[in-house]
Every structure is written in structure tokens, then in C-alpha cells.
């Protein structure tokens, strides 16, 4: 006996809905038919895939793994079918690109602009996420390419990482902020200032937190946290709040005189950003075009 895709879809439905009754209803099956399908699947694999209890049903670890892999296969097949559909319309493909705020505001738009000079017959989906989410979604098949920080890379994983640039951190503020007269400042001198920072949990914020802990400084108590860079930049432009940001992220604001940046005495280690792909997946022609254009752009800026 061989595995059938419908049986795995049945298993995934139980994991999604939490009960055989709800899963059967969603699938348009009777509950006995669904139970029989799962029983046959367990007989084939000789392992329990579902744990049944008073509060419903949940997938075992093997069951969860099988359902997850099935979803990844479905997503891959959907992407392949979409690419075939686009090719019949003269469009060279679709690319799902993920990046950190720094990547989505600088590198990714510039690379896309270069590609559009060569061909307009393409589609892009761009997602702004944390480094951790980018790696997870790339592994799940939800992204084709990610641009993220190297230090978040898993040591052992099916990934290829091509460095693009290093991000230097500076202290950013509006030009008429009283602190703007200084040429450099130490973070421990700024404990009483109002800070605008990304929320805790992200890789850049973790780096900032670690700097305070390592040096034994008191962490700032006055803080505005925002998950979007656009909001953070507007707060810094409109108030006396200060922020630690990558210089590349605010290059336009600096050129327009909307922000000023000064050096910090205790510099955060530069973060290396690059293109992350899975080496166990074939890259599409559009993916290769994006990859090579990003490498060339990185060399030109380096």
C-alpha cells in the first residue's frame, strides 16, 4: 500500500480543526470515513499519527511532521502551476521575496528596479519580517529568497548565504534635537532620553539589549516601541526621541536633511546582510536573475 495525497490532507484537516467531527465537516466526509482514512494511513506508516482525547484530537509529532511537509508540497506545487500559467501569458515568473526593514527599504527596491530595466514581464511579492521569521518562512516554502542578517543563520541547515553588505549602526535624531550638536555620544549618557526602538524579540533589538547588559548600563526607561520602520522614522522626525538605526536605512532622510546621525562610542558590531536561499530547491530563472542582480549591486556599493 502507498500513501495517498488525500489521506495526508485528511490528517492535516484534523490538525487544523482539532476534532474528527469538525475536520470531517470541512472535508465533506462522514466521521467514520475520515477515521478509516487515518487508520489506513497509520497502518501504512506503522506509527500513531493522531492522539484522541476528551477534548478532541491532536497530531502526534510524526503526524504534525507529515501534515507540515504535505502543506509545503502543496504550496510548492501551487507556485509551480502559477509560474506555468504566467509563462503562457509571456510573464517570466513570480518571486516571493522576504526582507528585514533595512532590506525592504533599500536593497530589494533597487534590485527590482534593475530587473525591470531588463524585463517588465515579472511578478513580485515582498514581505517585511524579522530575521527569525524570514528563515522560518523560507524553510516552510513560503518565500523563494530572503535578505537577512548573517548572525541569525542556523549553523547546520540546508541554506546558502551570499553576503551583500554590512550595516553600520548610528544614533539618529532630528536636526534640531539638542543632542545633535555632539559629534559622538555614549549610550550610557542617554539613559534619560526618550527612545524610539523596534519591539523586543527581533534580532537588532536583541543586539541592543545585549550591549546594555554586557556593559552593565541601566536600560532606558522612556521608550516608544513600534513594529514598523515608517512609524519609527516619523516619530524621530517629529519629536526629540532618538533611535539606533542602520545608516543605510536612513540615507534618504539624511540627504534631505530630515534626520541627523552621530557616532556612538560603543559601536555595535556591524551586521552582515546577504541573500538566503535553500540549497535543496532549484532556483527559478527569475530567482537567479534577482540573486545575481543583488550580488552585483552589493559589489558596486561595497
mmCIF file of C-alpha atoms in Angstrom, residues 69-268:
data_model
loop_
_atom_site.group_PDB
_atom_site.id
_atom_site.type_symbol
_atom_site.label_atom_id
_atom_site.label_comp_id
_atom_site.label_asym_id
_atom_site.label_seq_id
_atom_site.Cartn_x
_atom_site.Cartn_y
_atom_site.Cartn_z
ATOM 1 C CA UNK A 69 5.512 18.538 4.741
ATOM 2 C CA UNK A 70 2.296 17.964 2.837
ATOM 3 C CA UNK A 71 1.394 21.643 3.121
ATOM 4 C CA UNK A 72 4.865 22.615 1.894
ATOM 5 C CA UNK A 73 4.459 20.322 -1.127
ATOM 6 C CA UNK A 74 1.034 21.826 -1.872
ATOM 7 C CA UNK A 75 2.484 25.348 -1.675
ATOM 8 C CA UNK A 76 5.370 24.391 -3.960
ATOM 9 C CA UNK A 77 3.008 22.835 -6.486
ATOM 10 C CA UNK A 78 0.772 25.918 -6.400
ATOM 11 C CA UNK A 79 3.820 28.113 -7.069
ATOM 12 C CA UNK A 80 4.911 25.886 -9.982
ATOM 13 C CA UNK A 81 1.424 25.935 -11.515
ATOM 14 C CA UNK A 82 1.298 29.735 -11.139
ATOM 15 C CA UNK A 83 4.677 30.067 -12.857
ATOM 16 C CA UNK A 84 3.479 27.881 -15.727
ATOM 17 C CA UNK A 85 0.327 29.985 -16.021
ATOM 18 C CA UNK A 86 2.372 33.180 -16.116
ATOM 19 C CA UNK A 87 4.766 31.780 -18.720
ATOM 20 C CA UNK A 88 1.867 31.072 -21.068
ATOM 21 C CA UNK A 89 0.980 34.780 -20.777
ATOM 22 C CA UNK A 90 4.524 35.860 -21.613
ATOM 23 C CA UNK A 91 5.395 36.618 -17.996
ATOM 24 C CA UNK A 92 8.718 35.188 -16.883
ATOM 25 C CA UNK A 93 7.635 34.209 -13.387
ATOM 26 C CA UNK A 94 6.775 35.290 -9.893
ATOM 27 C CA UNK A 95 9.178 35.696 -6.988
ATOM 28 C CA UNK A 96 8.323 35.828 -3.277
ATOM 29 C CA UNK A 97 10.971 37.921 -1.538
ATOM 30 C CA UNK A 98 11.318 38.469 2.188
ATOM 31 C CA UNK A 99 13.495 41.035 3.896
ATOM 32 C CA UNK A 100 14.145 42.914 7.090
ATOM 33 C CA UNK A 101 13.070 46.594 7.180
ATOM 34 C CA UNK A 102 16.574 47.581 6.056
ATOM 35 C CA UNK A 103 16.378 45.230 3.063
ATOM 36 C CA UNK A 104 12.837 46.189 2.038
ATOM 37 C CA UNK A 105 13.634 49.904 2.160
ATOM 38 C CA UNK A 106 16.965 49.768 0.326
ATOM 39 C CA UNK A 107 18.339 46.640 -1.360
ATOM 40 C CA UNK A 108 15.155 44.956 -2.568
ATOM 41 C CA UNK A 109 13.651 48.009 -4.352
ATOM 42 C CA UNK A 110 16.993 48.741 -6.048
ATOM 43 C CA UNK A 111 17.368 45.148 -7.280
ATOM 44 C CA UNK A 112 13.795 45.080 -8.576
ATOM 45 C CA UNK A 113 14.408 48.364 -10.392
ATOM 46 C CA UNK A 114 17.382 46.783 -12.165
ATOM 47 C CA UNK A 115 15.353 43.716 -13.140
ATOM 48 C CA UNK A 116 12.514 45.840 -14.509
ATOM 49 C CA UNK A 117 15.019 47.577 -16.782
ATOM 50 C CA UNK A 118 15.669 44.166 -18.353
ATOM 51 C CA UNK A 119 12.118 42.828 -18.412
ATOM 52 C CA UNK A 120 8.755 44.128 -17.180
ATOM 53 C CA UNK A 121 7.152 40.698 -17.583
ATOM 54 C CA UNK A 122 7.588 39.585 -13.966
ATOM 55 C CA UNK A 123 5.649 39.474 -10.713
ATOM 56 C CA UNK A 124 6.981 40.115 -7.199
ATOM 57 C CA UNK A 125 5.579 39.651 -3.712
ATOM 58 C CA UNK A 126 7.567 41.391 -0.973
ATOM 59 C CA UNK A 127 7.256 40.608 2.726
ATOM 60 C CA UNK A 128 8.847 42.592 5.576
ATOM 61 C CA UNK A 129 9.650 40.319 8.528
ATOM 62 C CA UNK A 130 12.136 39.709 11.319
ATOM 63 C CA UNK A 131 15.259 37.640 10.633
ATOM 64 C CA UNK A 132 13.806 34.725 12.562
ATOM 65 C CA UNK A 133 10.513 34.766 10.620
ATOM 66 C CA UNK A 134 12.349 35.064 7.306
ATOM 67 C CA UNK A 135 14.336 31.891 7.985
ATOM 68 C CA UNK A 136 11.249 30.005 9.144
ATOM 69 C CA UNK A 137 9.130 31.053 6.157
ATOM 70 C CA UNK A 138 11.922 30.268 3.713
ATOM 71 C CA UNK A 139 12.200 26.793 5.235
ATOM 72 C CA UNK A 140 8.413 26.343 5.004
ATOM 73 C CA UNK A 141 8.412 27.223 1.315
ATOM 74 C CA UNK A 142 6.517 30.492 1.792
ATOM 75 C CA UNK A 143 9.458 32.529 0.445
ATOM 76 C CA UNK A 144 11.780 31.945 -2.500
ATOM 77 C CA UNK A 145 14.533 34.285 -1.313
ATOM 78 C CA UNK A 146 15.243 36.182 1.894
ATOM 79 C CA UNK A 147 17.634 39.008 2.699
ATOM 80 C CA UNK A 148 18.600 38.899 6.351
ATOM 81 C CA UNK A 149 21.477 39.176 8.840
ATOM 82 C CA UNK A 150 24.188 36.522 8.767
ATOM 83 C CA UNK A 151 24.415 36.114 12.530
ATOM 84 C CA UNK A 152 20.862 34.747 12.600
ATOM 85 C CA UNK A 153 21.812 31.907 10.260
ATOM 86 C CA UNK A 154 21.409 28.374 11.635
ATOM 87 C CA UNK A 155 24.784 26.648 11.834
ATOM 88 C CA UNK A 156 23.536 23.394 10.343
ATOM 89 C CA UNK A 157 20.854 23.791 7.732
ATOM 90 C CA UNK A 158 20.132 23.398 4.034
ATOM 91 C CA UNK A 159 20.898 27.046 3.284
ATOM 92 C CA UNK A 160 23.155 29.082 1.030
ATOM 93 C CA UNK A 161 24.116 32.583 2.173
ATOM 94 C CA UNK A 162 25.702 35.160 -0.148
ATOM 95 C CA UNK A 163 26.934 38.325 1.664
ATOM 96 C CA UNK A 164 25.780 41.664 0.228
ATOM 97 C CA UNK A 165 26.707 44.496 2.612
ATOM 98 C CA UNK A 166 27.496 45.435 6.202
ATOM 99 C CA UNK A 167 25.109 47.639 8.154
ATOM 100 C CA UNK A 168 26.652 50.280 10.427
ATOM 101 C CA UNK A 169 24.593 51.449 13.401
ATOM 102 C CA UNK A 170 24.351 55.162 14.231
ATOM 103 C CA UNK A 171 22.381 57.341 16.627
ATOM 104 C CA UNK A 172 19.583 59.057 14.667
ATOM 105 C CA UNK A 173 17.613 62.170 15.637
ATOM 106 C CA UNK A 174 16.005 65.206 14.078
ATOM 107 C CA UNK A 175 18.451 68.034 13.193
ATOM 108 C CA UNK A 176 17.120 70.442 15.858
ATOM 109 C CA UNK A 177 17.334 67.874 18.655
ATOM 110 C CA UNK A 178 19.527 69.366 21.443
ATOM 111 C CA UNK A 179 21.761 66.284 21.220
ATOM 112 C CA UNK A 180 22.546 66.933 17.561
ATOM 113 C CA UNK A 181 25.362 69.342 18.466
ATOM 114 C CA UNK A 182 27.531 66.448 19.676
ATOM 115 C CA UNK A 183 29.950 64.665 17.396
ATOM 116 C CA UNK A 184 29.632 61.412 19.345
ATOM 117 C CA UNK A 185 27.849 60.097 22.432
ATOM 118 C CA UNK A 186 27.985 57.062 24.688
ATOM 119 C CA UNK A 187 24.811 55.086 25.232
ATOM 120 C CA UNK A 188 25.194 55.236 28.990
ATOM 121 C CA UNK A 189 24.851 59.053 28.725
ATOM 122 C CA UNK A 190 21.438 58.672 27.109
ATOM 123 C CA UNK A 191 19.524 56.700 29.714
ATOM 124 C CA UNK A 192 17.194 59.617 30.468
ATOM 125 C CA UNK A 193 16.334 60.339 26.828
ATOM 126 C CA UNK A 194 13.185 59.251 25.032
ATOM 127 C CA UNK A 195 13.975 56.335 22.745
ATOM 128 C CA UNK A 196 12.144 55.027 19.671
ATOM 129 C CA UNK A 197 13.064 51.393 19.066
ATOM 130 C CA UNK A 198 11.796 48.265 17.337
ATOM 131 C CA UNK A 199 9.916 45.875 19.646
ATOM 132 C CA UNK A 200 11.775 43.392 21.819
ATOM 133 C CA UNK A 201 12.359 39.955 20.341
ATOM 134 C CA UNK A 202 13.827 40.980 16.988
ATOM 135 C CA UNK A 203 17.488 40.342 16.211
ATOM 136 C CA UNK A 204 18.516 44.027 16.110
ATOM 137 C CA UNK A 205 16.770 44.785 19.398
ATOM 138 C CA UNK A 206 18.444 41.741 20.966
ATOM 139 C CA UNK A 207 21.803 43.155 19.884
ATOM 140 C CA UNK A 208 20.998 46.488 21.527
ATOM 141 C CA UNK A 209 19.806 44.772 24.712
ATOM 142 C CA UNK A 210 22.978 42.671 24.862
ATOM 143 C CA UNK A 211 25.143 45.810 24.622
ATOM 144 C CA UNK A 212 23.483 47.281 27.717
ATOM 145 C CA UNK A 213 23.761 44.033 29.660
ATOM 146 C CA UNK A 214 27.420 43.483 28.715
ATOM 147 C CA UNK A 215 28.425 46.973 29.844
ATOM 148 C CA UNK A 216 26.278 46.948 32.987
ATOM 149 C CA UNK A 217 24.291 50.037 31.991
ATOM 150 C CA UNK A 218 20.813 50.877 33.213
ATOM 151 C CA UNK A 219 18.351 50.288 30.390
ATOM 152 C CA UNK A 220 16.390 53.375 29.204
ATOM 153 C CA UNK A 221 13.013 53.704 30.902
ATOM 154 C CA UNK A 222 11.412 56.177 28.464
ATOM 155 C CA UNK A 223 10.673 54.295 25.292
ATOM 156 C CA UNK A 224 8.358 54.179 22.282
ATOM 157 C CA UNK A 225 8.236 50.769 20.611
ATOM 158 C CA UNK A 226 6.902 50.323 17.101
ATOM 159 C CA UNK A 227 6.966 47.360 14.754
ATOM 160 C CA UNK A 228 7.089 49.462 11.579
ATOM 161 C CA UNK A 229 10.118 51.432 10.464
ATOM 162 C CA UNK A 230 7.959 54.066 8.751
ATOM 163 C CA UNK A 231 6.283 54.898 12.077
ATOM 164 C CA UNK A 232 9.586 54.858 13.947
ATOM 165 C CA UNK A 233 11.211 57.275 11.494
ATOM 166 C CA UNK A 234 8.241 59.636 11.648
ATOM 167 C CA UNK A 235 8.392 59.668 15.459
ATOM 168 C CA UNK A 236 12.102 60.530 15.375
ATOM 169 C CA UNK A 237 11.483 63.288 12.795
ATOM 170 C CA UNK A 238 8.558 64.805 14.723
ATOM 171 C CA UNK A 239 9.833 64.528 18.325
ATOM 172 C CA UNK A 240 13.029 64.604 20.360
ATOM 173 C CA UNK A 241 13.037 60.816 20.550
ATOM 174 C CA UNK A 242 16.304 59.224 19.433
ATOM 175 C CA UNK A 243 16.928 55.845 17.888
ATOM 176 C CA UNK A 244 19.676 53.418 16.935
ATOM 177 C CA UNK A 245 19.377 52.649 13.232
ATOM 178 C CA UNK A 246 21.459 51.344 10.369
ATOM 179 C CA UNK A 247 22.891 54.274 8.420
ATOM 180 C CA UNK A 248 21.830 52.656 5.135
ATOM 181 C CA UNK A 249 18.236 52.698 6.348
ATOM 182 C CA UNK A 250 18.078 56.496 6.681
ATOM 183 C CA UNK A 251 20.271 57.585 3.774
ATOM 184 C CA UNK A 252 17.355 59.372 2.053
ATOM 185 C CA UNK A 253 16.358 61.213 5.243
ATOM 186 C CA UNK A 254 19.982 62.273 5.790
ATOM 187 C CA UNK A 255 20.321 63.601 2.229
ATOM 188 C CA UNK A 256 17.072 65.576 2.579
ATOM 189 C CA UNK A 257 18.112 66.986 5.942
ATOM 190 C CA UNK A 258 15.190 65.344 7.740
ATOM 191 C CA UNK A 259 17.442 63.468 10.144
ATOM 192 C CA UNK A 260 20.939 63.744 11.538
ATOM 193 C CA UNK A 261 23.121 60.888 12.698
ATOM 194 C CA UNK A 262 26.071 60.904 15.081
ATOM 195 C CA UNK A 263 28.539 58.242 16.086
ATOM 196 C CA UNK A 264 28.128 56.220 19.257
ATOM 197 C CA UNK A 265 31.203 55.497 21.367
ATOM 198 C CA UNK A 266 30.265 51.875 21.998
ATOM 199 C CA UNK A 267 29.668 50.750 18.454
ATOM 200 C CA UNK A 268 27.513 47.729 17.808
#
